[in-house]
Amino acid sequence: VENHHTLYENGDAADMRAGSMVAIEGRVQAPGVVNAERVIFSVNPMDFDFPIIPRMPVLPPVLHHPEIERPEFGPPEIEPLVERPELPDND
């Protein structure tokens, strides 16, 4: 959302087109709505220090407990096979 206080660099409001590479400074008013205070045209995205986006999803804090140690799993312990003794027939 632009207003009469919005500043434009390297262009003006008439230069706003879909697909244009611009940088916008402002405040988020609602999800998907930014109150634009400054619009800069013809920007190179490499000129900005964007935060690194993690590749792996981060578990929500409720599910992620780093203080809990994960148990180590190995092969199951198997008792040695013991042969049954033969019992004499008492017939």
CSV table of C-alpha atoms in Angstrom, one decimal:
chain,number,residue,atom,x,y,z
A,1,VAL,CA,0.0,0.0,0.0
A,2,GLU,CA,1.5,3.3,-1.0
A,3,ASN,CA,0.5,6.7,0.4
A,4,HIS,CA,1.5,10.4,-0.1
A,5,HIS,CA,4.6,9.8,2.2
A,6,THR,CA,6.0,7.0,0.0
A,7,LEU,CA,9.5,7.9,-1.4
A,8,TYR,CA,10.6,6.5,-4.8
A,9,GLU,CA,14.2,6.0,-5.9
A,10,ASN,CA,15.2,5.4,-9.6
A,11,GLY,CA,11.6,5.6,-10.7
A,12,ASP,CA,8.1,6.7,-9.6
A,13,ALA,CA,4.7,5.1,-8.9
A,14,ALA,CA,4.0,4.9,-12.7
A,15,ASP,CA,7.0,2.5,-13.0
A,16,MET,CA,5.4,-0.1,-10.8
A,17,ARG,CA,4.7,-3.2,-13.0
A,18,ALA,CA,4.3,-6.9,-12.3
A,19,GLY,CA,7.7,-8.6,-12.4
A,20,SER,CA,9.7,-5.4,-11.7
A,21,MET,CA,12.6,-5.9,-9.3
A,22,VAL,CA,12.1,-3.5,-6.5
A,23,ALA,CA,13.0,-3.2,-2.8
A,24,ILE,CA,10.3,-2.0,-0.5
A,25,GLU,CA,10.8,-0.6,3.0
A,26,GLY,CA,7.8,-0.3,5.2
A,27,ARG,CA,5.7,-1.8,7.9
A,28,VAL,CA,3.6,-4.9,7.7
A,29,GLN,CA,-0.1,-3.9,8.3
A,30,ALA,CA,-1.6,-7.4,7.9
A,31,PRO,CA,-0.5,-10.7,6.2
A,32,GLY,CA,0.4,-9.8,2.6
A,33,VAL,CA,-0.1,-6.0,3.2
A,34,VAL,CA,2.9,-3.7,3.6
A,35,ASN,CA,2.6,0.1,4.2
A,36,ALA,CA,5.3,1.2,1.7
A,37,GLU,CA,7.5,4.0,3.1
A,38,ARG,CA,10.2,3.7,0.4
A,39,VAL,CA,10.3,1.9,-3.0
A,40,ILE,CA,13.7,1.5,-4.8
A,41,PHE,CA,13.6,0.5,-8.5
A,42,SER,CA,16.3,-1.3,-10.5
A,43,VAL,CA,17.8,-3.1,-7.5
A,44,ASN,CA,20.2,-6.0,-7.5
A,45,PRO,CA,19.1,-8.6,-4.9
A,46,MET,CA,22.8,-9.4,-4.2
A,47,ASP,CA,23.1,-5.8,-2.8
A,48,PHE,CA,20.9,-6.7,0.2
A,49,ASP,CA,21.9,-8.8,3.2
A,50,PHE,CA,18.9,-11.1,3.4
A,51,PRO,CA,18.7,-13.7,6.2
A,52,ILE,CA,19.6,-17.2,5.3
A,53,ILE,CA,16.5,-19.4,4.9
A,54,PRO,CA,17.1,-22.8,6.5
A,55,ARG,CA,16.8,-25.8,4.1
A,56,MET,CA,15.4,-28.2,6.6
A,57,PRO,CA,12.2,-27.4,8.4
A,58,VAL,CA,12.6,-26.5,12.1
A,59,LEU,CA,10.5,-28.5,14.6
A,60,PRO,CA,8.1,-26.4,16.6
A,61,PRO,CA,9.4,-25.6,20.0
A,62,VAL,CA,6.7,-27.9,21.6
A,63,LEU,CA,8.2,-30.9,19.8
A,64,HIS,CA,11.9,-29.9,19.9
A,65,HIS,CA,13.6,-30.6,23.3
A,66,PRO,CA,17.4,-30.4,23.0
A,67,GLU,CA,17.8,-31.1,26.7
A,68,ILE,CA,16.4,-34.7,26.3
A,69,GLU,CA,19.0,-37.2,25.2
A,70,ARG,CA,18.0,-39.6,22.4
A,71,PRO,CA,18.4,-43.2,23.4
A,72,GLU,CA,21.0,-45.2,21.4
A,73,PHE,CA,19.6,-48.3,19.6
A,74,GLY,CA,21.6,-51.3,18.7
A,75,PRO,CA,20.9,-54.9,17.7
A,76,PRO,CA,18.6,-56.7,20.1
A,77,GLU,CA,20.1,-58.9,22.8
A,78,ILE,CA,19.3,-62.5,22.1
A,79,GLU,CA,19.6,-65.2,24.8
A,80,PRO,CA,21.7,-68.1,23.8
A,81,LEU,CA,19.8,-71.2,22.6
A,82,VAL,CA,19.6,-73.9,25.2
A,83,GLU,CA,18.9,-77.4,24.1
A,84,ARG,CA,16.2,-79.2,26.1
A,85,PRO,CA,17.4,-82.3,27.8
A,86,GLU,CA,15.7,-85.5,26.7
A,87,LEU,CA,13.5,-87.1,29.3
A,88,PRO,CA,13.3,-90.9,29.7
A,89,ASP,CA,10.0,-92.5,28.9
A,90,ASN,CA,8.4,-93.9,32.0
A,91,ASP,CA,5.9,-96.2,30.3
